Amino acid sequence: MKKSRSYVLMLIWFVVLLSFFTACGAPPKEENTADNEPRGNGTLIDEISRRGVLKVGMSTFVPWAMNDKNGQLIGFEIDVAKRLAQDLGVDVEFVPTKWSGIIPALLTGKFDVIIGGMGIRPERSLKVNFTIPYDYSGMAIVANKKTAPGYGSLEEFDNPDVTVVARIGTTAADAAKKYMPNANIKLFDDEAQALQELKTGRAHAMVASAPLPAFQAIENPDTLYLPIPGTFTREPIGFAIRKGEADALNVFNSWIRVVDSEGWLAERKAYWFESRDWQSALE
Amino acid sequence: MACRKESLLVRIQGLAVSVGMKVSATRHQLFHAKTKRLRITVDIVSAVIIILFVALFLFRSSQVMHYRWNWKPVVASFFNPRGILLKGFLTTIRLSIWSSIIAFFIGTVVGVGRLVRNRFFRMLSGLYVSLIRNLPPLVLVFIFYFFFSSQLLDPLGIDQAARNASPLVQRILALFLSEPARLTAFLSAVITLGIYEGSYIAEIIQSGIRSVDKGQWEAGYSLGLSSFDRTRLIILPQAARNALPALTGQFISTMKDSSIVSVISIAELTFQGMELTASTYRTLEIWSAVTLLYFLLTFTASILSSRIESGLRKRFAD
């Protein structure tokens, strides 16, 4: 009798505690204003200027964003974000985030914008707003010389005996499933793990955004090769921001139009994607 | 041939005789000498086995997997004051120390709370321990980062305050906590780890208190001390001494557990390892280095803790 009463008491305390915690956060008014701060729609740019800092969410991915040997971030995306912040008259602050959690982190207000080579996809645009594309990327495939020798087309990989690896949650994973529906697709948390699987011969091929496959084929000439030259998809890349920030969306879109017309984007892209002059900064 | 066999036999007999004499002479001393010699042999054999395994691994990885070892990225990012692996290593140390301090406070309060007469405190502490210990730490980290941290820590404007602080304050923050820009994330990681480890420390403290003889309570009572003073002055010091081995073990465990906050992008050792792998694709080298660094941390901590324990034991021996 006494024991059951203590359990009831415990349950009551649990409910009280729970209601205390849920009471701390005001209930979200709309579905998409899940972020905490009482910022209304269209105030993101004001907030960035007031703070003096643009917080950019990104994920490491060669050559979009990577750590050089001095612990500094370098890459195409980093150049874009730095120039954007400079043109807005604020400092830039990078928040390296795991790719699988990058959209939840944006929605909960951990940073202002994702500039992370994010492909514009209909299902993603239901959760976030995309700017106009500032870059186009495509998928390429790299294969293992031992396990998949002499393949020359995607059809040859579309076979249940073939294992194709890619990074989880990326458009590369979608492309692999779309173009090789019969192949055995294995997904990893980042490219390095997928690449390791390919190099050790447990997989036949890897799908990733260009130019990674080409770079890896150059770096590992004994084990890897490119079965098909160039890319087999073309996808637009945009900044992602929380929904309903029409003002910020307009500012970013205008900025992209300006730097695109200047030729600055193309020039930066050529530096990071066609040359490997930056390689010495890494090692 | 026969002659050699004979001489060998004689030598063995002679050895046996001399051993027998020694045994009768100083049995104790010989035993120690023997175990010491045995220990050295075991050490040498195990070292040889380990070296053979490493050599085999390196050989196999270069021959079969066609792996070309390249330690340059690891060296460049650790032996460099601004290298990311070194930063991660230091962050892991800061993270473990701060969360252990928080965990120790929570653990002491809750551990005592589970033994007090007041039912409210007892049940609150029991609820805390059973709730936290029965949740996967990863889930706890996510809940805290995406929910509590956004609701409770972000509105405090810690990031903004740190950003506007003077350079000196910023440098102090960077030295003891984290770089100002990521302060909120760091704090939420520290608090999460502190809450998680605190539930284990509460159990350790509780069992430590239980291990103190009942007579000590009675002695305190007869001296006229209040219940709070009795706990503080008589029981807790003894309980802490009994619980010390388990507490230091928990500290080492905190160091290892701190790797889970890599999922919320805290730049600690595991996260930096992943970042470096993503930048350089030197998977094997980087994870070998990270393994070694964690081992260095935990091994140093365990040596230190055994030193402290033996020091305390000597002090309290008489």
XYZ file of C-alpha atoms in Angstrom:
601
model
C 0.000 0.000 0.000
C 2.755 2.349 1.009
C 4.847 1.374 -1.984
C 2.083 2.030 -4.467
C 1.539 5.452 -2.915
C 5.179 6.352 -3.413
C 4.925 5.350 -7.059
C 1.914 7.608 -7.495
C 3.843 10.438 -5.852
C 6.778 9.803 -8.155
C 4.496 9.973 -11.174
C 3.098 13.282 -9.946
C 6.596 14.718 -9.564
C 7.465 13.528 -13.019
C 4.449 15.315 -14.495
C 5.254 18.481 -12.540
C 8.860 18.398 -13.731
C 7.826 17.815 -17.308
C 5.348 20.665 -17.289
C 8.043 22.901 -15.814
C 10.395 22.155 -18.674
C 7.790 22.497 -21.387
C 6.604 25.757 -19.864
C 10.080 27.241 -20.285
C 9.743 27.497 -24.034
C 6.843 29.430 -25.398
C 4.814 27.177 -27.696
C 5.667 27.814 -31.335
C 2.998 29.862 -33.004
C 3.435 28.428 -36.452
C 4.857 25.188 -37.665
C 7.997 26.709 -39.052
C 8.972 29.183 -36.400
C 10.466 26.395 -34.378
C 13.399 28.597 -33.468
C 13.382 30.108 -30.059
C 14.172 33.767 -30.396
C 11.246 36.113 -30.751
C 12.252 37.151 -34.228
C 9.365 37.814 -36.538
C 9.462 37.303 -40.251
C 11.858 39.320 -42.308
C 14.217 40.419 -39.549
C 17.169 38.121 -40.218
C 19.213 40.772 -42.034
C 18.511 43.317 -39.244
C 19.636 40.808 -36.690
C 22.837 40.018 -38.600
C 23.715 43.725 -38.869
C 22.925 44.331 -35.197
C 25.050 41.389 -34.176
C 27.797 42.331 -36.614
C 28.372 38.678 -37.419
C 27.034 36.370 -40.116
C 26.875 32.820 -38.757
C 27.349 30.307 -41.536
C 26.633 26.605 -41.211
C 28.839 24.383 -43.345
C 30.255 20.895 -43.540
C 33.734 19.890 -44.579
C 33.880 18.699 -48.158
C 36.853 18.986 -50.521
C 37.211 21.471 -52.189
C 34.150 23.387 -51.001
C 35.293 23.726 -47.415
C 38.260 22.135 -45.709
C 40.760 22.685 -42.919
C 44.236 23.719 -43.923
C 47.266 22.792 -41.870
C 46.953 25.922 -39.761
C 43.421 25.060 -38.736
C 41.933 27.714 -41.006
C 38.953 26.946 -43.186
C 39.597 27.324 -46.891
C 37.636 26.443 -50.015
C 35.162 27.687 -52.575
C 32.281 27.938 -50.121
C 34.467 29.701 -47.587
C 35.420 32.326 -50.174
C 31.743 32.826 -51.020
C 30.706 33.242 -47.383
C 33.615 35.600 -46.606
C 32.817 37.832 -49.564
C 29.111 37.799 -48.678
C 29.843 38.885 -45.112
C 32.264 41.544 -46.324
C 29.650 42.951 -48.702
C 27.061 42.969 -45.901
C 29.569 44.835 -43.737
C 29.784 42.196 -41.020
C 32.238 39.551 -39.814
C 31.820 35.938 -40.732
C 31.700 33.049 -38.303
C 31.738 29.434 -39.484
C 29.917 26.702 -37.622
C 31.212 23.326 -38.839
C 28.273 20.951 -38.540
C 27.712 17.319 -39.364
C 25.844 17.060 -42.646
C 23.105 14.784 -41.284
C 22.138 17.393 -38.665
C 22.688 20.571 -40.648
C 19.021 21.369 -41.472
C 17.776 20.794 -37.871
C 20.633 23.009 -36.670
C 19.560 25.779 -39.069
C 15.924 25.467 -37.979
C 16.833 25.666 -34.292
C 18.798 28.847 -34.896
C 22.370 27.598 -34.452
C 23.376 29.722 -37.455
C 21.798 32.096 -39.989
C 22.426 30.422 -43.308
C 23.751 27.180 -44.775
C 26.426 27.858 -47.367
C 27.525 24.280 -47.730
C 27.129 23.142 -51.308
C 23.559 22.175 -50.605
C 21.764 20.993 -53.729
C 18.340 22.553 -54.281
C 15.814 19.713 -53.989
C 12.010 19.917 -53.828
C 11.811 17.897 -50.604
C 14.439 20.086 -48.944
C 12.674 23.268 -50.041
C 9.655 22.149 -48.019
C 11.756 22.649 -44.890
C 14.024 25.556 -45.807
C 14.072 28.400 -48.333
C 16.711 28.325 -51.053
C 18.285 31.264 -52.834
C 18.826 31.230 -56.584
C 21.735 28.921 -57.503
C 25.225 30.363 -57.112
C 26.851 27.215 -58.400
C 26.028 24.039 -60.299
C 27.418 20.719 -59.370
C 27.169 17.294 -60.875
C 27.628 13.725 -59.819
C 30.600 11.712 -60.962
C 31.569 8.118 -60.366
C 34.924 6.588 -59.480
C 35.540 2.836 -59.504
C 38.017 0.342 -58.106
C 40.433 -1.105 -60.679
C 40.520 -4.559 -59.078
C 36.857 -5.219 -58.266
C 35.319 -3.367 -61.222
C 37.883 -3.429 -64.042
C 37.156 -1.802 -67.369
C 33.605 -0.600 -66.750
C 32.589 2.089 -69.226
C 28.974 3.025 -68.520
C 26.531 3.424 -65.638
C 24.463 0.495 -66.971
C 27.298 -1.872 -66.209
C 27.189 -0.836 -62.546
C 23.419 -1.356 -62.408
C 23.790 -4.940 -61.277
C 22.905 -6.646 -57.979
C 26.485 -7.939 -57.658
C 27.872 -4.423 -57.669
C 28.246 -2.395 -54.469
C 28.104 1.382 -54.835
C 28.976 3.670 -51.909
C 27.953 7.290 -51.230
C 27.506 9.753 -48.367
C 24.213 9.497 -46.512
C 21.618 12.225 -47.034
C 23.336 13.723 -50.082
C 22.138 14.122 -53.621
C 24.912 11.648 -54.492
C 22.999 8.964 -52.614
C 19.815 9.905 -54.503
C 21.644 9.840 -57.840
C 23.141 6.436 -57.082
C 19.694 5.037 -56.302
C 18.166 6.640 -59.385
C 20.771 5.658 -61.951
C 21.697 2.269 -60.511
C 18.462 0.964 -58.956
C 19.591 -2.663 -59.067
C 23.009 -2.116 -57.532
C 23.646 -2.623 -53.851
C 23.904 0.901 -52.394
C 25.827 1.363 -49.149
C 25.675 4.730 -47.386
C 28.216 6.298 -45.033
C 28.321 9.284 -42.731
C 30.970 11.067 -44.746
C 32.938 10.749 -47.958
C 36.125 9.632 -46.232
C 34.488 6.457 -44.932
C 32.875 5.714 -48.293
C 36.179 6.269 -50.031
C 37.946 3.950 -47.604
C 35.401 1.241 -48.435
C 36.101 1.720 -52.130
C 39.886 1.741 -51.719
C 39.911 -1.465 -49.685
C 37.882 -3.156 -52.418
C 34.731 -3.831 -50.412
C 32.851 -1.662 -52.906
C 32.994 -1.404 -56.679
C 32.290 2.269 -57.168
C 31.587 5.528 -55.354
C 29.238 8.313 -56.394
C 30.038 11.841 -55.208
C 29.855 15.438 -56.341
C 32.485 16.373 -58.885
C 35.419 16.964 -58.623
C 36.036 14.555 -55.729
C 35.961 11.368 -57.861
C 38.399 12.847 -60.386
C 40.727 14.076 -57.610
C 40.730 10.676 -55.964
C 41.448 8.894 -59.262
C 44.455 11.176 -59.721
C 45.633 10.624 -56.169
C 45.277 6.835 -56.231
C 46.260 5.849 -59.765
C 47.013 2.231 -58.735
C 43.581 1.485 -57.299
C 41.009 3.914 -58.711
C 39.898 5.065 -62.163
C 37.069 7.041 -63.756
C 34.682 4.763 -65.675
C 32.878 7.685 -67.336
C 34.389 11.127 -67.902
C 32.770 14.213 -66.424
C 29.468 14.243 -64.588
C 26.175 12.477 -65.209
C 23.823 14.887 -63.413
C 23.559 18.643 -63.103
C 22.111 20.191 -59.991
C 21.697 23.732 -58.731
C 23.381 24.746 -55.456
C 21.904 27.462 -53.258
C 22.119 29.014 -49.781
C 19.495 27.675 -47.385
C 17.794 29.868 -44.767
C 14.865 29.463 -42.403
C 11.481 29.848 -44.038
C 9.689 33.157 -44.204
C 12.775 35.410 -44.347
C 11.736 37.142 -47.554
C 14.026 40.120 -46.956
C 17.115 37.989 -46.389
C 16.255 35.845 -49.390
C 16.099 38.955 -51.558
C 19.407 40.305 -50.218
C 21.177 37.008 -50.849
C 19.643 36.608 -54.317
C 20.731 40.104 -55.321
C 24.207 39.440 -54.010
C 24.468 36.225 -56.036
C 23.325 38.051 -59.201
C 25.965 40.742 -58.684
C 28.963 38.481 -58.015
C 27.843 36.169 -60.814
C 27.738 39.045 -63.307
C 31.139 40.228 -62.127
C 32.541 36.845 -63.063
C 33.833 36.504 -59.517
C 32.022 33.210 -58.868
C 33.380 31.644 -62.056
C 36.886 32.829 -61.234
C 36.772 31.396 -57.679
C 35.267 28.153 -58.964
C 38.061 27.768 -61.510
C 40.637 28.257 -58.759
C 39.192 25.627 -56.413
C 37.871 23.115 -58.923
C 40.239 23.198 -61.852
C 43.574 24.002 -60.307
C 45.141 22.263 -57.382
C 47.309 25.196 -56.360
C 45.711 25.079 -52.912
C 46.867 21.496 -52.293
C 50.084 22.697 -50.643
C 48.055 24.538 -47.988
C 46.606 21.243 -46.768
C 49.615 19.075 -46.053
C 76.997 -36.401 -28.807
C 76.618 -38.566 -25.735
C 79.229 -36.543 -23.982
C 77.356 -33.309 -24.615
C 74.137 -34.842 -23.349
C 75.859 -35.939 -20.207
C 77.374 -32.568 -19.527
C 73.985 -30.931 -20.041
C 72.470 -33.343 -17.550
C 75.168 -32.527 -15.045
C 74.597 -28.840 -15.510
C 70.862 -29.186 -14.983
C 71.477 -31.218 -11.843
C 73.904 -28.609 -10.614
C 71.349 -25.887 -11.292
C 68.716 -27.807 -9.419
C 71.016 -28.233 -6.448
C 71.918 -24.548 -6.395
C 68.268 -23.581 -6.695
C 67.415 -25.922 -3.876
C 70.091 -24.361 -1.708
C 68.885 -20.905 -2.470
C 65.333 -21.857 -1.691
C 66.319 -23.184 1.666
C 68.443 -20.112 2.267
C 66.222 -17.174 1.462
C 62.969 -18.454 0.189
C 61.266 -15.104 0.374
C 63.957 -13.205 -1.480
C 64.118 -15.755 -4.241
C 60.389 -15.668 -4.696
C 60.588 -11.963 -5.311
C 63.540 -12.280 -7.641
C 61.728 -15.002 -9.518
C 58.501 -13.051 -9.922
C 60.488 -10.014 -10.991
C 62.365 -12.053 -13.589
C 59.096 -13.592 -14.695
C 57.511 -10.194 -14.977
C 60.359 -8.908 -17.121
C 60.082 -11.970 -19.383
C 56.351 -11.476 -19.734
C 56.910 -7.800 -20.518
C 59.453 -8.584 -23.209
C 57.305 -11.298 -24.772
C 54.224 -9.108 -24.856
C 56.188 -6.186 -26.299
C 57.540 -8.448 -29.039
C 54.040 -9.736 -29.794
C 52.648 -6.195 -30.003
C 55.476 -5.047 -32.284
C 54.921 -8.091 -34.497
C 51.204 -7.308 -34.746
C 51.830 -3.677 -35.657
C 54.431 -4.723 -38.232
C 52.040 -7.282 -39.670
C 49.288 -4.663 -39.827
C 51.527 -2.161 -41.585
C 52.788 -4.827 -43.955
C 49.294 -6.095 -44.773
C 47.916 -2.605 -45.224
C 50.641 -1.655 -47.668
C 50.710 -4.979 -49.537
C 47.100 -6.118 -49.654
C 45.131 -2.911 -49.289
C 47.615 -0.900 -51.320
C 47.587 1.680 -48.588
C 50.264 4.278 -48.821
C 50.881 5.752 -45.405
C 51.118 9.493 -45.203
C 51.457 10.995 -41.753
C 51.980 14.566 -42.932
C 48.416 15.810 -42.256
C 48.419 14.312 -38.766
C 51.796 15.805 -37.894
C 50.893 19.175 -39.404
C 47.642 19.407 -37.459
C 48.958 18.259 -34.109
C 52.464 19.677 -33.796
C 51.252 23.144 -34.632
C 49.819 25.657 -32.170
C 46.882 26.268 -34.506
C 46.440 22.730 -35.773
C 42.919 21.370 -35.530
C 43.877 18.049 -33.974
C 45.730 19.817 -31.163
C 42.741 22.117 -30.632
C 40.474 19.090 -30.432
C 42.786 17.422 -27.933
C 42.727 20.506 -25.688
C 38.959 20.850 -26.060
C 38.506 17.242 -24.945
C 40.579 17.979 -21.829
C 38.584 21.132 -21.024
C 35.323 19.360 -21.713
C 36.160 16.444 -19.413
C 37.387 18.633 -16.584
C 34.412 21.012 -16.585
C 31.809 18.317 -16.992
C 33.463 16.279 -14.237
C 33.291 19.266 -11.903
C 29.597 19.761 -12.685
C 28.986 16.021 -12.408
C 30.722 15.937 -9.038
C 28.510 18.701 -7.640
C 25.322 17.198 -9.026
C 26.424 13.737 -7.934
C 27.182 14.826 -4.375
C 23.902 16.661 -3.938
C 21.863 13.870 -5.481
C 23.831 11.085 -3.805
C 23.198 12.663 -0.388
C 19.644 13.473 -1.469
C 18.907 9.803 -1.971
C 19.652 9.090 1.670
C 17.961 11.978 3.468
C 14.809 11.561 5.492
C 12.767 14.010 3.434
C 10.736 12.001 0.949
C 10.566 14.848 -1.589
C 14.347 15.093 -1.977
C 14.733 11.344 -1.902
C 12.283 10.845 -4.716
C 13.534 13.742 -6.777
C 17.061 12.327 -6.586
C 15.837 8.821 -7.324
C 13.892 10.125 -10.304
C 16.943 11.957 -11.641
C 19.204 8.938 -11.348
C 16.766 6.469 -12.859
C 15.754 8.846 -15.647
C 19.262 9.782 -16.741
C 20.812 6.356 -16.342
C 18.112 4.744 -18.442
C 18.511 7.062 -21.419
C 21.158 6.584 -24.106
C 23.678 9.441 -23.753
C 23.338 10.244 -27.445
C 19.607 10.897 -27.062
C 20.328 13.086 -24.051
C 22.822 15.130 -26.056
C 20.332 15.687 -28.878
C 17.491 16.601 -26.519
C 19.661 19.055 -24.676
C 21.222 20.653 -27.730
C 18.160 21.002 -29.931
C 15.632 21.625 -27.188
C 16.901 22.850 -23.835
C 19.872 24.737 -25.203
C 17.691 26.584 -27.719
C 15.033 27.309 -25.103
C 17.178 28.148 -22.099
C 20.754 29.009 -23.054
C 20.388 30.866 -26.346
C 17.974 33.534 -25.016
C 20.545 34.434 -22.340
C 22.668 35.931 -25.108
C 25.904 34.355 -23.881
C 27.369 34.231 -27.378
C 26.695 37.900 -27.946
C 28.114 38.902 -24.576
C 31.252 36.862 -25.211
C 31.627 38.373 -28.655
C 31.424 41.893 -27.287
C 33.800 41.203 -24.405
C 37.264 42.727 -24.304
C 40.099 40.838 -26.042
C 41.569 39.856 -22.670
C 38.299 38.321 -21.498
C 37.974 36.591 -24.852
C 41.443 35.131 -24.515
C 40.702 33.911 -21.005
C 37.461 32.354 -22.225
C 39.297 30.655 -25.073
C 41.893 29.325 -22.643
C 39.526 27.898 -20.056
C 36.264 27.270 -21.913
C 36.031 27.594 -25.648
C 36.322 30.197 -28.361
C 33.633 32.820 -27.712
C 31.759 32.100 -30.930
C 30.929 28.546 -29.869
C 30.479 29.209 -26.171
C 26.789 28.282 -25.966
C 27.350 25.004 -27.779
C 30.307 24.236 -25.500
C 28.310 25.061 -22.382
C 25.417 22.900 -23.473
C 27.834 20.039 -24.109
C 29.449 20.503 -20.699
C 26.088 20.626 -18.947
C 24.779 17.586 -20.810
C 27.861 15.557 -19.984
C 27.760 16.829 -16.411
C 24.136 15.761 -16.009
C 24.820 12.391 -17.590
C 27.944 11.574 -15.585
C 26.362 13.106 -12.489
C 23.838 10.289 -12.295
C 26.666 7.748 -12.082
C 28.586 9.825 -9.572
C 25.423 10.060 -7.456
C 25.363 6.279 -7.262
C 29.053 6.175 -6.369
C 28.641 8.803 -3.644
C 25.559 7.074 -2.316
C 27.332 3.733 -2.004
C 30.338 5.543 -0.535
C 28.113 7.024 2.185
C 26.485 3.676 2.811
C 29.928 2.139 3.274
C 30.659 4.427 6.252
C 30.075 2.608 9.484
C 26.829 3.334 11.287
C 28.788 4.085 14.410
C 30.223 7.195 12.767
C 26.738 8.674 12.478
C 26.046 7.821 16.074
C 29.364 9.314 17.152
C 28.517 12.520 15.322
C 25.125 12.562 16.941
C 26.567 12.103 20.382
C 28.936 15.024 19.765
C 25.850 17.170 19.280
C 26.456 17.970 15.600
C 23.526 18.889 13.416
C 22.535 16.513 10.666
C 24.092 18.785 8.023
C 27.384 19.124 9.936
C 27.473 15.396 10.584
C 27.203 14.729 6.858
C 29.675 17.434 5.916
C 32.332 16.909 8.570
C 32.218 13.223 9.414
C 30.492 11.182 6.799
C 31.390 12.800 3.446
C 35.193 12.842 3.964
C 35.167 9.142 4.743
C 32.698 8.404 1.995
C 34.859 10.331 -0.479
C 37.896 8.268 0.479
C 35.991 5.024 -0.017
C 34.530 6.222 -3.279
C 37.757 7.664 -4.699
C 38.761 4.714 -6.919
C 35.297 4.618 -8.463
C 35.271 8.424 -8.831
C 38.554 8.558 -10.706
C 37.331 5.690 -12.865
C 34.275 7.778 -13.677
C 36.495 10.741 -14.585
C 38.370 8.585 -17.076
C 35.062 7.366 -18.392
C 33.960 10.999 -18.821
C 36.984 11.631 -21.029
C 35.932 8.798 -23.290
C 32.232 9.667 -23.178
C 33.009 13.234 -24.215
C 33.381 11.946 -27.768
C 29.583 11.677 -28.064
C 29.211 15.455 -28.187
C 30.873 15.335 -31.590
C 27.336 14.777 -32.929
C 26.422 18.342 -31.991
C 29.574 19.579 -33.711
C 31.631 20.434 -30.628
C 35.189 20.702 -31.903
C 36.603 18.019 -29.613
C 39.054 15.294 -30.564
C 36.634 12.940 -32.322
C 34.947 15.743 -34.251
C 38.274 17.219 -35.312
C 39.372 13.746 -36.378
C 36.301 13.526 -38.589
C 36.925 17.029 -39.948
C 40.514 16.225 -40.758
C 39.491 12.960 -42.408
C 36.968 14.850 -44.516
C 39.673 17.311 -45.573
C 42.559 14.939 -46.230
C 41.072 11.425 -46.600
C 43.893 9.927 -44.516
C 41.470 7.738 -42.580
C 43.801 5.175 -41.052
C 46.516 7.616 -40.006
C 44.092 10.057 -38.417
C 42.143 7.479 -36.439
C 45.349 5.816 -35.277
C 46.514 9.184 -34.024
C 43.165 9.893 -32.348
C 43.271 6.479 -30.657
C 46.744 7.172 -29.375
C 45.730 10.610 -28.074
C 42.723 9.245 -26.176
C 44.888 6.513 -24.735
C 47.472 9.083 -23.702
C 44.790 11.051 -21.852
C 43.101 8.152 -20.085
C 46.343 6.373 -19.277
C 47.872 9.506 -17.749
C 44.695 10.029 -15.748
C 44.694 6.455 -14.469
C 48.350 6.673 -13.417
C 47.659 9.968 -11.640
C 44.613 8.549 -9.906
C 46.474 5.491 -8.631
C 49.181 7.834 -7.309
C 46.556 9.879 -5.487
C 44.915 6.772 -4.112
C 48.114 5.291 -2.743
C 49.047 8.705 -1.333
C 45.727 8.918 0.471
C 45.995 5.363 1.710
C 49.384 6.098 3.259
C 48.015 9.216 4.863
C 45.022 7.485 6.359
C 46.817 4.235 7.165
C 47.308 5.089 10.798
